[in-house]
Short mmCIF file of N, CA and C in Angstrom, two decimals:
data_model
loop_
_atom_site.label_atom_id
_atom_site.label_comp_id
_atom_site.label_asym_id
_atom_site.label_seq_id
_atom_site.Cartn_x
_atom_site.Cartn_y
_atom_site.Cartn_z
N UNK A 1 201.80 83.32 64.05
CA UNK A 1 200.87 83.45 62.88
C UNK A 1 199.71 84.02 63.39
N UNK A 2 199.26 85.43 62.99
CA UNK A 2 198.14 86.09 63.46
C UNK A 2 196.65 85.28 62.80
N UNK A 3 196.30 84.62 63.75
CA UNK A 3 194.85 83.88 63.41
C UNK A 3 193.38 84.59 63.78
N UNK A 4 193.52 85.97 63.66
CA UNK A 4 192.43 87.00 64.05
C UNK A 4 191.00 86.59 63.18
N UNK A 5 191.38 85.69 61.87
CA UNK A 5 189.97 85.77 61.00
C UNK A 5 190.20 84.20 60.89
N UNK A 6 190.57 83.38 62.06
CA UNK A 6 190.86 81.96 61.28
C UNK A 6 189.29 81.21 61.17
N UNK A 7 188.32 81.76 61.38
CA UNK A 7 187.17 81.44 60.77
C UNK A 7 186.80 81.91 59.12
N UNK A 8 187.56 82.09 58.54
CA UNK A 8 187.40 82.70 57.24
C UNK A 8 188.66 81.99 56.33
N UNK A 9 188.16 81.60 55.19
CA UNK A 9 189.14 81.22 54.32
C UNK A 9 189.68 82.17 53.53
N UNK A 10 188.84 83.28 53.28
CA UNK A 10 189.15 84.12 52.38
C UNK A 10 188.67 85.73 53.00
N UNK A 11 189.37 86.75 53.13
CA UNK A 11 188.79 87.83 53.80
C UNK A 11 188.89 88.86 52.37
N UNK A 12 187.37 89.35 52.35
CA UNK A 12 186.70 90.53 51.43
C UNK A 12 188.18 91.55 51.12
N UNK A 13 188.67 91.84 50.07
CA UNK A 13 189.52 92.86 49.48
C UNK A 13 189.09 94.37 50.42
N UNK A 14 188.16 94.50 50.57
CA UNK A 14 187.53 96.06 51.26
C UNK A 14 188.00 95.78 52.58
N UNK A 15 187.83 94.53 53.32
CA UNK A 15 188.07 94.52 54.59
C UNK A 15 189.59 94.52 54.84
N UNK A 16 190.23 94.04 53.65
CA UNK A 16 191.84 94.05 54.08
C UNK A 16 192.17 95.51 53.91
N UNK A 17 191.53 96.21 52.96
CA UNK A 17 191.99 97.49 52.60
C UNK A 17 191.81 98.52 54.41
N UNK A 18 190.31 98.30 54.65
CA UNK A 18 189.97 99.04 55.95
C UNK A 18 191.11 98.67 57.00
N UNK A 19 191.41 97.55 57.03
CA UNK A 19 192.22 97.05 58.42
C UNK A 19 193.66 97.47 58.03
N UNK A 20 194.39 97.74 56.80
CA UNK A 20 195.58 98.07 56.47
C UNK A 20 195.50 99.35 56.69
N UNK A 21 194.45 100.41 56.37
CA UNK A 21 194.53 101.59 57.04
C UNK A 21 194.09 102.04 58.31
N UNK A 22 193.47 101.37 59.09
CA UNK A 22 192.83 101.64 60.34
C UNK A 22 193.33 100.67 61.52
N UNK A 23 193.73 99.32 61.10
CA UNK A 23 193.77 98.16 62.06
C UNK A 23 192.32 98.16 62.50
N UNK A 24 192.30 97.55 63.79
CA UNK A 24 191.08 97.35 64.32
C UNK A 24 190.59 98.44 65.51
N UNK A 25 190.71 99.64 64.78
CA UNK A 25 190.21 101.08 65.32
C UNK A 25 188.83 101.26 64.28
N UNK A 26 188.38 102.48 64.90
CA UNK A 26 186.95 102.99 64.00
C UNK A 26 187.69 104.43 63.46
N UNK A 27 187.34 104.26 62.00
CA UNK A 27 187.44 105.78 61.36
C UNK A 27 186.22 106.09 61.52
N UNK A 28 186.24 107.26 61.25
CA UNK A 28 185.30 108.47 61.71
C UNK A 28 183.57 107.97 60.67
N UNK A 29 183.97 107.42 59.78
CA UNK A 29 182.70 107.05 58.80
C UNK A 29 182.16 105.68 59.44
N UNK A 30 183.25 104.69 59.75
CA UNK A 30 182.86 103.43 60.48
C UNK A 30 182.04 103.82 61.96
N UNK A 31 182.73 104.81 62.65
CA UNK A 31 182.08 104.80 63.76
C UNK A 31 180.56 105.46 63.71
N UNK A 32 180.51 106.62 62.34
CA UNK A 32 179.19 106.95 62.21
C UNK A 32 178.29 105.93 61.91
N UNK A 33 178.48 105.00 61.27
CA UNK A 33 177.57 104.20 60.75
C UNK A 33 177.31 103.18 62.01
N UNK A 34 178.30 102.45 62.76
CA UNK A 34 178.39 102.12 63.91
C UNK A 34 176.92 102.47 64.95
N UNK A 35 177.21 103.69 65.07
CA UNK A 35 176.46 104.39 66.16
C UNK A 35 175.07 104.39 65.43
N UNK A 36 175.10 104.82 64.00
CA UNK A 36 173.82 105.08 63.69
C UNK A 36 172.80 103.70 63.82
N UNK A 37 173.39 102.41 64.22
CA UNK A 37 172.83 101.47 64.21
C UNK A 37 172.33 101.26 65.67
N UNK A 38 172.76 101.86 66.66
CA UNK A 38 172.38 101.82 68.08
C UNK A 38 171.12 102.39 68.42
N UNK A 39 170.36 101.74 69.45
CA UNK A 39 169.32 102.29 69.88
C UNK A 39 169.07 101.89 71.46
N UNK A 40 168.26 102.48 71.91
CA UNK A 40 167.74 102.30 73.43
C UNK A 40 166.57 101.83 73.36
N UNK A 41 165.84 101.17 74.43
CA UNK A 41 164.65 100.77 74.66
C UNK A 41 163.53 101.45 73.99
N UNK A 42 163.64 102.82 74.02
CA UNK A 42 162.75 103.58 73.70
C UNK A 42 162.96 104.24 72.16
N UNK A 43 164.05 103.80 71.52
CA UNK A 43 164.51 104.16 69.86
C UNK A 43 165.74 104.67 69.90
N UNK A 44 166.13 105.32 68.86
CA UNK A 44 167.28 106.04 68.42
C UNK A 44 167.99 106.72 69.55
N UNK A 45 169.27 106.83 69.63
CA UNK A 45 170.01 107.68 70.28
C UNK A 45 170.19 109.19 69.74
N UNK A 46 170.50 109.98 70.57
CA UNK A 46 171.14 111.27 69.87
C UNK A 46 172.67 111.16 69.88
N UNK A 47 173.36 110.87 68.93
CA UNK A 47 174.85 110.38 68.82
C UNK A 47 175.44 111.95 69.23
N UNK A 48 176.69 111.33 70.35
CA UNK A 48 177.76 112.02 70.60
C UNK A 48 178.84 112.18 69.48
N UNK A 49 179.51 113.18 69.32
CA UNK A 49 180.40 113.79 68.26
C UNK A 49 181.61 113.40 69.00
N UNK A 50 182.77 113.63 68.35
CA UNK A 50 184.16 113.44 68.93
C UNK A 50 184.33 114.67 69.94
N UNK A 51 183.92 115.94 69.32
CA UNK A 51 183.95 116.90 70.23
C UNK A 51 183.30 116.88 71.42
N UNK A 52 182.32 116.14 71.20
CA UNK A 52 181.02 115.98 72.70
C UNK A 52 181.73 115.21 73.32
N UNK A 53 182.57 114.18 73.15
CA UNK A 53 183.21 112.99 73.80
C UNK A 53 184.47 113.95 74.82
N UNK A 54 184.83 114.66 73.85
CA UNK A 54 186.39 115.28 74.30
C UNK A 54 185.99 116.06 75.45
N UNK A 55 184.92 116.94 75.38
CA UNK A 55 184.30 117.85 75.98
C UNK A 55 183.67 117.22 77.58
N UNK A 56 182.93 116.07 77.15
CA UNK A 56 182.60 115.35 78.71
C UNK A 56 183.43 114.57 79.10
N UNK A 57 184.83 114.08 78.69
CA UNK A 57 185.90 113.73 78.99
C UNK A 57 186.96 114.77 80.16
N UNK A 58 187.02 116.05 79.46
CA UNK A 58 187.70 117.30 80.06
C UNK A 58 186.90 117.83 81.47
N UNK A 59 185.48 117.71 81.33
CA UNK A 59 184.33 118.26 82.09
C UNK A 59 185.05 117.65 83.34
N UNK A 60 185.04 116.19 83.42
CA UNK A 60 185.43 115.53 84.55
C UNK A 60 186.88 115.04 84.66
N UNK A 61 187.82 115.83 83.83
CA UNK A 61 189.06 115.58 84.01
C UNK A 61 189.84 114.17 83.86
N UNK A 62 189.13 113.54 82.83
CA UNK A 62 189.46 111.90 82.51
C UNK A 62 190.35 111.99 81.23
N UNK A 63 191.22 111.43 81.40
CA UNK A 63 192.26 111.41 80.34
C UNK A 63 192.61 109.81 79.74
N UNK A 64 192.51 109.79 78.62
CA UNK A 64 192.25 108.23 78.07
C UNK A 64 194.15 108.01 77.71
N UNK A 65 194.14 106.91 77.91
CA UNK A 65 195.73 106.34 77.62
C UNK A 65 195.85 105.85 76.22
N UNK A 66 194.55 104.89 76.02
CA UNK A 66 194.69 104.04 75.08
C UNK A 66 193.90 104.20 74.06
N UNK A 67 193.54 105.22 73.57
CA UNK A 67 192.21 105.44 72.58
C UNK A 67 193.11 105.77 71.16
N UNK A 68 192.25 105.22 70.14
CA UNK A 68 192.76 105.34 69.16
C UNK A 68 191.46 105.72 67.85
N UNK A 69 191.99 106.73 66.95
CA UNK A 69 190.80 107.12 66.13
C UNK A 69 189.53 107.35 66.64
N UNK A 70 188.38 106.87 66.23
CA UNK A 70 187.34 107.13 66.84
C UNK A 70 186.74 106.15 68.04
N UNK A 71 187.51 105.18 68.51
CA UNK A 71 187.12 104.15 69.33
C UNK A 71 186.38 104.62 70.55
N UNK A 72 186.96 105.55 71.37
CA UNK A 72 186.32 106.45 72.23
C UNK A 72 184.84 107.11 71.94
N UNK A 73 184.86 107.21 70.93
CA UNK A 73 183.54 108.15 70.48
C UNK A 73 182.31 106.90 70.30
N UNK A 74 182.87 105.89 69.66
CA UNK A 74 182.05 104.36 69.63
C UNK A 74 181.53 104.06 71.15
N UNK A 75 182.63 103.94 71.99
CA UNK A 75 182.34 103.49 73.23
C UNK A 75 181.38 104.31 74.21
N UNK A 76 181.41 105.92 73.95
CA UNK A 76 180.75 106.54 74.63
C UNK A 76 179.13 106.75 74.00
N UNK A 77 178.90 106.45 72.82
CA UNK A 77 177.97 106.17 72.12
C UNK A 77 177.16 104.75 72.59
N UNK A 78 178.02 103.54 72.58
CA UNK A 78 177.60 102.59 73.37
C UNK A 78 177.16 102.53 74.58
N UNK A 79 177.66 103.27 75.65
CA UNK A 79 177.14 103.44 76.98
C UNK A 79 175.67 104.39 76.71
N UNK A 80 175.86 105.13 76.04
CA UNK A 80 174.29 106.12 76.09
C UNK A 80 173.35 105.32 75.45
N UNK A 81 173.56 104.26 74.35
CA UNK A 81 172.40 103.42 74.10
C UNK A 81 172.11 102.49 75.07
N UNK A 82 173.06 101.57 75.73
CA UNK A 82 172.84 100.65 76.43
C UNK A 82 172.89 100.39 78.12
N UNK A 83 173.75 101.57 78.55
CA UNK A 83 173.98 101.66 79.80
C UNK A 83 173.47 102.68 80.69
N UNK A 84 173.32 104.16 79.92
CA UNK A 84 173.16 105.45 80.63
C UNK A 84 171.72 105.48 81.04
N UNK A 85 171.67 105.85 82.36
CA UNK A 85 170.33 106.19 82.97
C UNK A 85 169.61 104.64 83.54
N UNK A 86 170.51 103.60 83.77
CA UNK A 86 170.41 102.27 84.30
C UNK A 86 171.65 102.25 85.10
N UNK A 87 172.60 101.61 84.81
CA UNK A 87 173.80 101.37 85.78
C UNK A 87 174.84 102.45 85.54
N UNK A 88 174.68 103.39 84.47
CA UNK A 88 175.59 104.53 84.47
C UNK A 88 174.30 105.71 84.83
N UNK A 89 174.29 106.16 86.09
CA UNK A 89 173.11 107.06 86.21
C UNK A 89 173.45 108.39 85.90
N UNK A 90 174.62 109.00 85.74
CA UNK A 90 175.04 110.40 85.09
C UNK A 90 175.95 110.86 84.27
N UNK A 91 176.14 111.78 83.71
CA UNK A 91 177.34 111.97 82.77
C UNK A 91 178.83 111.96 83.29
N UNK A 92 178.70 111.79 84.85
CA UNK A 92 180.50 111.52 85.32
C UNK A 92 180.45 110.50 85.27
N UNK A 93 179.86 109.52 85.60
CA UNK A 93 179.94 108.14 85.58
C UNK A 93 180.08 107.48 84.02
N UNK A 94 179.62 108.07 83.17
CA UNK A 94 179.38 107.90 81.55
C UNK A 94 181.01 108.22 81.35
N UNK A 95 181.62 109.15 81.68
CA UNK A 95 182.85 109.63 81.66
C UNK A 95 184.00 108.44 82.09
N UNK A 96 183.57 108.08 83.13
CA UNK A 96 184.52 107.14 83.72
C UNK A 96 184.09 105.61 82.99
N UNK A 97 182.95 105.63 82.49
CA UNK A 97 183.06 104.26 81.67
C UNK A 97 183.59 104.01 80.54
N UNK A 98 183.76 105.48 80.00
CA UNK A 98 184.71 105.38 78.86
C UNK A 98 186.23 104.98 78.89
N UNK A 99 186.65 105.67 79.85
CA UNK A 99 187.92 105.34 80.52
C UNK A 99 188.53 104.14 80.91
N UNK A 100 187.08 103.45 81.75
CA UNK A 100 187.40 101.86 81.80
C UNK A 100 187.59 101.20 81.05
N UNK A 101 186.52 101.50 79.49
CA UNK A 101 186.37 100.51 78.60
C UNK A 101 187.78 100.60 77.84
N UNK A 102 187.96 102.04 77.54
CA UNK A 102 189.21 102.04 76.70
C UNK A 102 190.28 101.83 77.50
N UNK A 103 190.47 102.11 78.47
CA UNK A 103 191.85 102.01 79.28
C UNK A 103 191.81 100.48 79.82
N UNK A 104 191.09 99.58 80.04
CA UNK A 104 191.12 98.15 80.60
C UNK A 104 192.41 97.89 80.39
N UNK A 105 193.22 97.42 81.62
CA UNK A 105 194.61 96.85 81.82
C UNK A 105 194.40 95.31 81.04
N UNK A 106 192.99 94.93 81.24
CA UNK A 106 192.96 93.40 80.24
C UNK A 106 192.72 93.33 78.99
N UNK A 107 192.58 94.40 78.24
CA UNK A 107 192.30 94.69 76.79
C UNK A 107 193.56 95.48 76.12
N UNK A 108 193.21 95.23 74.65
CA UNK A 108 193.82 95.87 73.79
C UNK A 108 193.34 97.21 73.31
N UNK A 109 194.36 97.90 72.90
CA UNK A 109 193.94 99.17 72.37
C UNK A 109 192.75 99.22 71.34
N UNK A 110 192.49 97.78 70.62
CA UNK A 110 191.38 97.64 69.83
C UNK A 110 190.12 96.92 70.23
N UNK A 111 190.06 96.77 71.57
CA UNK A 111 188.97 96.48 72.42
C UNK A 111 187.52 96.74 71.74
N UNK A 112 187.40 98.15 71.83
CA UNK A 112 186.13 98.62 71.09
C UNK A 112 185.61 98.36 69.77
N UNK A 113 186.65 98.07 69.09
CA UNK A 113 186.50 97.60 67.80
C UNK A 113 185.97 96.22 67.71
N UNK A 114 186.66 95.53 68.12
CA UNK A 114 186.66 94.10 68.41
C UNK A 114 185.42 93.63 68.75
N UNK A 115 184.93 94.47 69.76
CA UNK A 115 183.59 94.29 70.49
C UNK A 115 182.32 94.40 69.61
N UNK A 116 182.58 95.74 68.53
CA UNK A 116 181.64 95.80 67.68
C UNK A 116 181.84 94.73 66.71
N UNK A 117 182.88 94.50 66.25
CA UNK A 117 182.89 93.43 65.35
C UNK A 117 182.30 92.22 65.65
N UNK A 118 182.51 91.35 66.77
CA UNK A 118 181.86 90.44 67.72
C UNK A 118 180.45 90.67 67.41
N UNK A 119 179.82 91.68 67.73
CA UNK A 119 178.33 92.01 67.65
C UNK A 119 177.90 91.83 66.59
N UNK A 120 178.49 92.40 65.25
CA UNK A 120 178.06 92.54 63.75
C UNK A 120 177.98 91.10 63.31
N UNK A 121 179.03 90.11 63.90
CA UNK A 121 178.92 88.77 63.12
C UNK A 121 177.96 87.98 63.91
N UNK A 122 177.75 88.24 65.21
CA UNK A 122 176.71 87.62 66.08
C UNK A 122 175.31 88.06 65.41
N UNK A 123 175.37 89.07 65.18
CA UNK A 123 173.81 89.32 64.72
C UNK A 123 173.70 89.33 63.10
N UNK A 124 174.77 89.02 62.59
CA UNK A 124 174.77 88.70 60.96
C UNK A 124 174.63 90.03 60.32
N UNK A 125 175.06 91.18 60.69
CA UNK A 125 175.16 92.46 60.17
C UNK A 125 176.48 92.54 59.18
N UNK A 126 175.89 92.68 57.96
CA UNK A 126 177.24 92.74 56.85
C UNK A 126 177.78 94.12 56.96
N UNK A 127 179.01 94.24 56.97
CA UNK A 127 180.10 95.70 56.83
C UNK A 127 180.36 95.76 55.89
N UNK A 128 179.80 97.10 54.90
CA UNK A 128 180.30 97.41 53.52
C UNK A 128 181.74 98.05 53.67
N UNK A 129 182.59 97.29 54.13
CA UNK A 129 184.20 97.82 54.25
C UNK A 129 184.29 98.88 53.41
N UNK A 130 184.39 98.81 52.12
CA UNK A 130 184.73 99.73 51.24
C UNK A 130 183.93 101.12 51.22
N UNK A 131 182.93 101.06 51.92
CA UNK A 131 182.11 102.41 52.02
C UNK A 131 182.28 103.24 53.27
N UNK A 132 183.43 102.68 54.07
CA UNK A 132 183.34 102.98 55.34
C UNK A 132 184.55 103.57 55.95
N UNK A 133 185.57 103.67 54.84
CA UNK A 133 186.95 103.82 55.12
C UNK A 133 187.22 105.66 54.95
#
């Protein structure tokens, strides 16, 4: 039995609908909303689009094996907000971080979304599932 939500007695209907459509992966709207919440120490980031991420990966010859939906876009922006300019010194390492996170042999294809969802639960951020499909 899948106990992914064993802390809940009832899962909201909109959440069920989202998960039935996308699983634990980012839709375009969910990714855009999640990225809009990101910030660096100095303020909001300039978000990367799917096209920006694809161009960055192509520039450095990086191919993703386990990407799904907008997961890599979320990870690219997460890296930009939290690590770029610190432990990730340049865009080549940025591309490699995306690869390492998405294709982590110890993680599932849903790792990025589950990371985001855990952060939301930890911070008490409400996800309006119905608005983000």
